[in-house]
Every structure is written in C-alpha cells, then in structure tokens.
Amino acid sequence: MKAKGKILLVDDDPDFLEMHKAVLENRGYEVFTATSAQEGLGRVRVEMPDLIVLDLMMEKHDAGFSFSKTIKTDPLFRKIPILMVTSVAEATGYRFSFEEDGYWMKTDDFLNKPVPPEVLLETVDKLLQKREK
Amino acid sequence: MNTQGRILVVDDEMGIREGCRRVLAEEGYDIDLAEDGNAGLRRALEKSYDLVLVDLMMPGIGGLDMIKKIHEIDPEIIMVVITGFATIETAVEATKRGAYDYLPKPFTPETLAVLVKRGLEKRELRLEAQKLHQEREQKLLELAGEKSRLRSIIGCMADGVLVTNLERQLVLWNASAMKMLRLHGTDEPGKPPSHYIKNQPLIESLEKIMDSKDDSVSMISQEIPSDDQKSVLMVQMAPVRDEQGRLLGAVTVLRDITKLKEIDKLKSQFVSMVAHELRSPVAAIEGWLGLLLSGEVEKDEEQKRQWLWRAKERAQSLLALVQDLLEINKIEAGKIALKMESVQVTDILGKIVEFFKPEADKKKISIHIKSSAPLPLLQADVQDMEKLFINLISNAIKYNVEKGSITIETSLDANYAGIHIHDTGIGISRDDLPRIFDDFFRAENGKTDKISGTGLGLTIAKKIVDSHFGRIEVKSELDKGSTFSVYLPCRI
C-alpha cells in the first residue's frame, strides 16, 4: 500500500513523537521525526514532507515560531501546511485564537496538547485535503 | 465677708485710717491698717491685697514711692492715692506712676465706698484678662509644640506625605515624598502642585479629589510609575474636611512598592514555570492513555504494554518533581528553623555511598571516599546534609559514563570544611555552567536526553548550602567530568 502522505513531526518530547507517530502510521502515513527545530529544518529539505506537526515549546521557548516563519517565508516550502501543537496556552494563561494569531503564528492550525488521536487524524486529513485543492 | 476684697490703708493720720476702716468694714471688706510706708510694705509682703489706699504725703516713704514698691510685689494691685493737695499735677503724676485713681481730702464715706468698689471691679477685670492672656500663651505654645511634633513624625516616615490646601497649594511634605516624586522648588511656597510635582497622573488625581463637590470621592488608591519609570508608587489620596464636612484640602500618602512588584513578578514567573513543568508529564500520560483507549492503533499487546510503561515513567517523573517542589518549599520555610546539631559529614557520605552502590554497579562506576583531611564536627541540619549529598552523588552517577569513577575528597581551612565530589562524566559546557543552579534548568544535548531529572536537584542543593551559610562551586570540562565542591563553615 502506498503511503497516503509524508508527515514530519517536530517535538522535543520523545513520548509525543512516538504516540503521534503510532497514530499517523496506523492511518497509513509515512512519518519522520525530529527532536529540535534545527534537525527539523534539515528533515524538511531532505524529505519534502506533505505536512508538518510542530511543537511550539522546543529548546528555546519560541523555537516553534521561528521554525514556522522560516518555512512559511521560503518559496520552496511555504505550501507545506503546519499544524502547531502546543501546551503553551494553559501554562502561560495566554490563549491563542487561530483567527487572531494565525497569521502571526504563520501556521495553518493549532491544537492543544495532548491531542486525542481522532482529533489529530481529523485535522491532518483536513489540512491535506485543503492542500490538494 | 472678707471675700469681697482685701484692702490695706496706709496713712499717718489716725483719723483717716480709722474713718476708712469704719466705712469699708461696713461694706464688708477685709481691712488692714498701717501708719506709715514701711509698715504698709511689710504688710503687703505678708499678705496679698486687692487694693491699697495710700496717703501721698507721709514721713519716710511717700505715696509715689509706695506705688512703685507695691507694684513690684504685685503689678495688678489697685493703688488709690489719698491726697490733701488735690492739684491736677499730683494726680497726673500718681496716675503716671501706676495709681488707679486718687481721692482728694476731705472725702465723704460714699465717695470712698464708690471708688473702692470701682477699683475692686477693675482689679477683677485685670486678673481675668491676665488669666486669659496666660491661657492664650499656653495654647500658642502647645500649638507650636504640636506642629513641630507633627513635622518630626511625618519627617521620619518612610512613606511619602503631601498635604495641599483649598487653594491647591502645597503646605506640608516630608523628605520621603521629596525623594519619591523629586519635588522641585519647594523653597518657593504658595505655587500650584504642578509647580513642584512633575508626575501627571498624581496631579490629575489631586484635581479629582479637590473637584469632588459632594462626599462621593472619599479616597483614591492607585499605582503610578515614578517620573523615571524605574519604580512603582502606591498612592492613597483622601480629602481633608472640617467637622461640618467642608473641604479643607487633600492628603496624599505615597509608598514605594517597586520591590513588592518585583517579588510578585518573580513569583508569577515561578508559578508559570512550575505549571509548565507539571503540565508536560501530565499531558504525556494523558496522551498515552488516550492513545491506548482510542482504538486508533492496531498494535500487539507487547507494544501496548511498552506504552503503558512509558506513561508510568512519566508519572514517576511527575511524582519526583512534586517531591522536589515540596522539598524546596520546606527548605525555604525552614530557613527560620533549621535543626542544627553536631554532624560528622564523613559518616553521612559513607552511608549515602553505600546506598547508591547497586545503582553505581549497574553502570560499573566505582566510588572512592578519600578522607584527605579529617573533618571536625559541623553544626548542620542532618536531614538537609543527607538531601544535599544524595543530590550531588546521584548526579555524579547519572551523568557519569559506563565504567567511570567518582572520587569524594575533603579539605579543611581556618573557616570552611570542603567536600569535593569529582566524577568522570559528560561534563557541563561553558555556556550551561552559569545556569545549572537555576530552577528547572537542565543541560540539553544528545547525551542528557535519556537521563531523567526534574531540573530542581541543584536548586535544592544550592538552597541547602545557602541556608547553612556555605557556598557551592563547580568546575567542569565537557567529556572529562565535573567537580562539585561544597564549603560549610566550621569553627576549629
């Protein structure tokens, strides 16, 4: 069976990498992982993923933002949808709203950690369909 | 009957003396008689009189001299001069010297009685006036004392105080207010507040208080930045009213709360950091459980079991984190009440090394205690010492390499006992070194990923050492190892 698409997971927490990988692979996606923004950027160049699932909180607290900015300002990669997963909102008492912060965050959607498997799959499927159109 | 007045009659003519006595005794006065000036003065010294009738022309001391001498005893005694030479000159002269009136001889009993009565009334008025004058002087003195006391009290206060009157003039301020608001030109009184105060929000509030027509604004409490934006001032402002509730002015009290704000910010930062650190493991556990329950993955039992183990590990790390947070809380609370006793640190080290032996053996790490300098008994909290060295030795094992070694040495100088824990582990990079005692800081590189920790172990160690007035030092080289040195105060 041919893979439904290539997904890159970037997260510094190995547990989330593994659980997201399990869910997405089970659905038939091909999954790559990276534990830092730097490693992630390298992976993007080599693998050209169809979608990136990105953790906001990486080694530096805004590494997720600068990562997505790099991708979204690069003409080669700007089309790749980025799904931001974050635990920031609760920790800082600051709530993101996609309508207000989406442009600035330069990501296509965001979900709070932990993401229930069915929600993760639903969002990933939706973003990929939108991309094909 | 003698309450009406005490009168002394001084005359060398017995007829006049007795005549006066008869008339005045009838009026109910207390009468004494003297036949010449000297006798009169003696009497005046023995007893206080309200009125003295004195003959102007007497042998020895004359009437004019008597006026002076009697008034030296009591300036308020009414002097009435009896004179047979009723010329204008003598009368004027006597009045000039302080006589109240004169009585020309011969005189009728009625004239005498009327004159004495008037004189005594005058005496009463004079005494009353004198009393009032004294009271006023006293009041003024008290007022001045009160004012200077108020100034001293306000002057000593750490809080700034400003008082403005109805005309919005600055009437009272203290040194603290001057410092906090950098008051300008206080040597030119009677100008509007804006002349002295450059702080706009403060002036606006002052206007608001003074403009309040009714009692609606009873107090304004606000935080304002200082002019240089470097500090935060808490301002309490209230109108000053008289008993009828009429506005008299406003009083402003300022408190510098910059330090409180900083502490508040640090506290929020710590809480937000703790919340994030707690959330990560909980989110991971929730994630694993959600994955296992969702049925979105078709995996064998062995895989699911492994995931459960991963969840359990995170739960364990969460537990360790909560434990460390409690530990920190306990140390900070215990700064007031450490349980100090005589402790032989070498014994504690021996026990801890024994305790960690199985864990060290797993990584084939050897641990040596070199008692290079025998340590004296130290004054320390035993439980704290155990926690301190458990943290340091467990780090030395965790961050060591397979088949590495740990050497524990001691040193001693005049003031401090040193304990040095040297490992042959992965070391700490130059960049990370200054941050290792920060809350939740963990060196992150390829080699530390697999090592679990809360990021609070060294925070706790440092807090313990600080609470014992010691110091902790680190020397480290990447890939070579680290040496943690603890110096505890000792008295040899």
XYZ file of C-alpha atoms in Angstrom, chain B residues 84-407:
324
model
C -4.812 116.695 100.597
C -3.229 118.651 97.770
C -5.675 117.913 95.118
C -3.958 119.544 92.269
C -4.023 118.251 88.717
C -0.233 117.765 88.747
C -0.113 115.383 91.716
C -2.996 113.405 90.326
C -1.349 113.124 86.925
C 1.974 112.226 88.492
C 0.375 109.488 90.617
C -1.514 108.034 87.655
C 1.689 108.102 85.607
C 3.344 106.020 88.277
C 0.593 103.470 88.105
C -2.095 104.664 90.514
C -5.612 103.694 89.535
C -7.272 106.885 90.861
C -6.971 109.495 93.558
C -9.172 110.580 96.422
C -8.965 114.221 97.430
C -9.243 115.016 101.153
C -11.673 115.555 102.630
C -13.908 112.843 101.168
C -17.324 111.511 102.036
C -17.861 107.838 103.018
C -19.946 107.396 99.812
C -17.118 108.660 97.562
C -14.712 106.282 99.281
C -17.080 103.312 99.015
C -17.826 104.004 95.326
C -14.173 104.464 94.421
C -13.115 101.281 96.254
C -15.922 99.314 94.646
C -14.884 100.507 91.166
C -11.253 99.825 91.941
C -12.013 96.284 93.026
C -14.062 95.660 89.885
C -11.115 96.916 87.876
C -8.858 94.558 89.773
C -11.174 91.668 88.943
C -11.117 92.570 85.242
C -7.348 92.881 85.238
C -6.913 89.481 86.846
C -9.352 87.928 84.394
C -7.513 89.500 81.475
C -4.212 88.267 82.842
C -5.571 84.752 83.188
C -6.865 84.780 79.619
C -3.568 86.100 78.382
C -1.690 83.328 80.155
C -4.042 80.703 78.767
C -3.580 82.028 75.264
C 0.187 81.981 75.645
C -0.043 78.391 76.851
C -2.273 77.404 73.921
C 0.063 79.004 71.433
C 2.972 77.182 72.993
C 1.128 73.866 72.821
C 0.146 74.518 69.225
C 3.724 75.247 68.254
C 4.803 72.077 70.063
C 2.094 70.059 68.295
C 3.100 71.448 64.926
C 6.750 70.659 65.378
C 5.876 67.219 66.728
C 3.710 66.564 63.659
C 6.554 67.698 61.409
C 9.004 65.407 63.186
C 6.659 62.416 62.940
C 5.907 63.000 59.265
C 9.571 63.712 58.603
C 10.593 60.300 59.979
C 8.128 58.324 57.889
C 9.410 56.091 55.098
C 6.152 56.731 53.269
C 5.883 59.998 51.429
C 3.305 62.521 52.700
C 1.948 65.576 50.869
C -0.725 67.962 52.135
C -2.367 70.539 49.885
C -4.827 73.244 50.953
C -8.023 74.533 49.392
C -6.065 76.857 47.108
C -4.223 73.751 45.893
C -1.031 74.962 47.447
C 1.454 72.508 48.800
C 1.535 73.175 52.550
C 3.208 70.149 54.061
C 5.513 67.434 52.708
C 8.259 65.181 54.009
C 11.679 64.058 52.842
C 10.368 60.712 51.542
C 7.848 62.468 49.318
C 10.577 64.762 48.049
C 12.726 61.788 47.149
C 9.970 59.692 45.564
C 8.475 62.498 43.491
C 11.655 64.527 43.041
C 9.763 67.630 44.193
C 11.074 70.770 42.540
C 11.283 74.279 44.001
C 9.897 73.579 47.469
C 11.738 76.725 48.611
C 9.150 78.808 46.730
C 5.923 78.283 48.674
C 2.378 79.019 47.538
C 2.502 77.681 43.982
C 0.095 75.113 42.451
C 1.115 71.423 42.834
C 2.216 71.211 39.218
C 4.975 73.678 40.092
C 6.537 71.101 42.415
C 5.257 67.799 41.077
C 6.011 66.659 37.539
C 4.023 63.446 37.869
C 0.944 63.919 35.690
C -1.277 61.065 36.988
C -0.748 62.303 40.555
C -1.744 65.863 39.675
C -4.850 64.602 37.870
C -5.937 62.593 40.905
C -5.332 65.594 43.141
C -7.617 67.666 40.920
C -10.250 64.957 41.060
C -10.190 64.886 44.858
C -10.388 68.667 45.107
C -13.129 68.921 42.483
C -15.413 66.442 44.179
C -18.431 68.564 45.137
C -20.002 66.035 47.463
C -18.633 63.224 49.566
C -18.613 60.880 46.582
C -14.834 60.705 46.335
C -13.672 59.647 49.755
C -10.387 58.138 48.715
C -8.329 57.426 45.625
C -5.940 54.487 45.653
C -3.791 53.916 42.599
C -0.419 52.703 41.429
C 1.655 55.149 39.438
C 5.092 54.885 37.853
C 7.741 57.260 39.180
C 8.974 60.009 36.848
C 11.963 57.968 35.738
C 9.744 54.875 35.269
C 12.137 52.916 37.454
C 9.898 52.471 40.457
C 6.223 51.973 41.190
C 4.458 54.119 43.758
C 1.289 53.197 45.604
C -0.716 56.394 46.088
C -3.501 56.860 48.641
C -5.246 60.203 48.438
C -8.049 61.486 50.638
C -9.798 64.801 51.130
C -9.316 66.597 54.452
C -12.594 68.005 55.839
C -13.590 70.042 58.890
C -16.293 68.960 61.382
C -19.019 70.322 59.110
C -17.690 68.295 56.216
C -16.336 71.271 54.332
C -13.307 70.548 52.168
C -10.055 71.934 53.588
C -7.536 70.262 51.315
C -6.129 66.856 50.485
C -3.609 64.481 51.969
C -1.546 62.156 49.777
C 0.421 59.202 51.077
C 2.951 57.513 48.799
C 4.593 54.144 49.225
C 7.380 52.727 47.085
C 6.191 49.242 46.107
C 8.853 48.538 43.467
C 10.353 45.669 45.479
C 6.928 44.111 46.068
C 6.187 44.296 42.361
C 9.472 42.580 41.545
C 8.797 39.799 44.037
C 5.298 39.460 42.622
C 6.698 39.125 39.113
C 9.258 36.534 40.221
C 6.512 34.599 41.922
C 4.332 34.623 38.793
C 7.288 33.543 36.690
C 7.975 30.675 39.060
C 4.322 29.620 39.121
C 4.098 29.703 35.332
C 7.329 27.713 35.084
C 6.092 25.133 37.590
C 2.757 24.911 35.765
C 4.533 24.205 32.500
C 6.856 21.625 34.073
C 3.906 19.883 35.703
C 1.834 20.016 32.563
C 4.359 18.270 30.321
C 4.337 14.900 32.122
C 0.587 15.031 32.747
C -0.047 15.767 29.059
C 2.222 12.864 28.055
C 0.455 10.440 30.426
C -2.928 11.652 29.192
C -1.648 11.255 25.610
C -0.534 7.651 26.145
C -3.763 6.686 27.888
C -5.808 8.394 25.175
C -3.889 6.539 22.512
C -4.402 3.164 24.227
C -8.116 3.765 24.788
C -8.899 5.287 21.390
C -8.511 2.139 19.305
C -6.952 4.247 16.569
C -3.929 1.951 16.504
C -3.872 -1.767 15.872
C -0.859 -2.954 17.801
C 0.040 -6.106 19.669
C -0.176 -6.434 23.428
C 3.585 -6.158 23.848
C 3.616 -2.730 22.170
C 0.702 -1.529 24.308
C 2.478 -2.746 27.439
C 5.536 -0.760 26.447
C 3.430 2.364 26.040
C 1.938 1.839 29.474
C 5.470 1.668 30.838
C 6.259 4.963 29.124
C 3.218 6.509 30.787
C 4.317 5.072 34.119
C 7.778 6.585 33.726
C 6.260 10.000 33.149
C 4.058 9.532 36.197
C 7.196 8.712 38.178
C 8.968 11.819 36.947
C 5.900 13.861 37.845
C 5.995 12.408 41.341
C 9.707 13.224 41.662
C 9.024 16.771 40.514
C 6.276 17.290 43.078
C 8.589 15.821 45.709
C 11.339 18.281 44.788
C 8.928 21.212 44.823
C 7.824 20.227 48.312
C 11.486 19.931 49.272
C 12.233 23.448 48.062
C 9.210 24.747 49.893
C 10.388 23.048 53.062
C 13.921 24.462 52.834
C 12.650 27.971 52.233
C 10.203 27.738 55.108
C 12.882 26.099 57.279
C 15.324 28.964 56.866
C 13.863 30.260 60.080
C 14.073 26.977 61.963
C 16.938 24.728 60.878
C 17.536 21.835 63.244
C 21.224 22.442 63.888
C 23.244 19.733 65.569
C 26.772 18.371 65.529
C 27.254 16.353 62.369
C 30.113 14.226 61.077
C 29.704 14.735 57.343
C 32.119 11.901 56.505
C 29.713 9.422 58.164
C 26.802 10.737 56.127
C 28.856 10.433 52.915
C 29.722 6.825 53.786
C 26.064 5.889 54.256
C 24.964 7.556 51.020
C 27.716 5.856 49.015
C 26.605 2.502 50.455
C 23.012 3.312 49.484
C 23.922 4.161 45.883
C 26.239 1.166 45.384
C 23.699 -1.005 43.491
C 22.902 1.833 41.097
C 26.588 2.592 40.574
C 27.317 -1.094 39.968
C 24.770 -1.172 37.133
C 26.914 1.332 35.225
C 30.110 -0.251 36.585
C 31.023 3.001 38.305
C 33.449 2.864 41.223
C 33.110 5.246 44.153
C 36.004 6.138 46.497
C 35.980 8.272 49.609
C 39.410 9.764 50.240
C 39.434 11.273 53.693
C 42.348 13.528 52.822
C 41.587 15.932 55.677
C 39.658 14.637 58.712
C 36.658 16.935 59.155
C 35.620 18.280 62.551
C 32.016 18.025 63.698
C 29.984 20.651 61.850
C 26.876 22.439 63.028
C 24.289 21.469 60.432
C 20.835 20.016 59.842
C 21.334 16.262 59.345
C 18.369 15.790 57.005
C 19.473 18.727 54.888
C 23.024 17.342 54.685
C 21.652 13.975 53.536
C 19.499 15.613 50.842
C 22.429 17.748 49.694
C 24.875 14.874 49.209
C 22.231 12.482 47.859
C 21.530 15.039 45.124
C 25.201 15.591 44.308
C 26.213 11.889 44.375
C 23.148 10.794 42.419
C 24.030 13.419 39.782
C 27.619 12.128 39.717
C 26.238 8.639 38.907
C 23.514 9.765 36.470
C 25.785 11.965 34.383
C 28.757 9.577 34.520
C 29.917 7.265 31.767
C 29.996 3.468 31.850
C 32.954 2.231 33.912
C 33.540 5.748 35.164
C 34.552 6.676 38.686
C 33.536 9.041 41.455
C 36.032 10.382 43.998
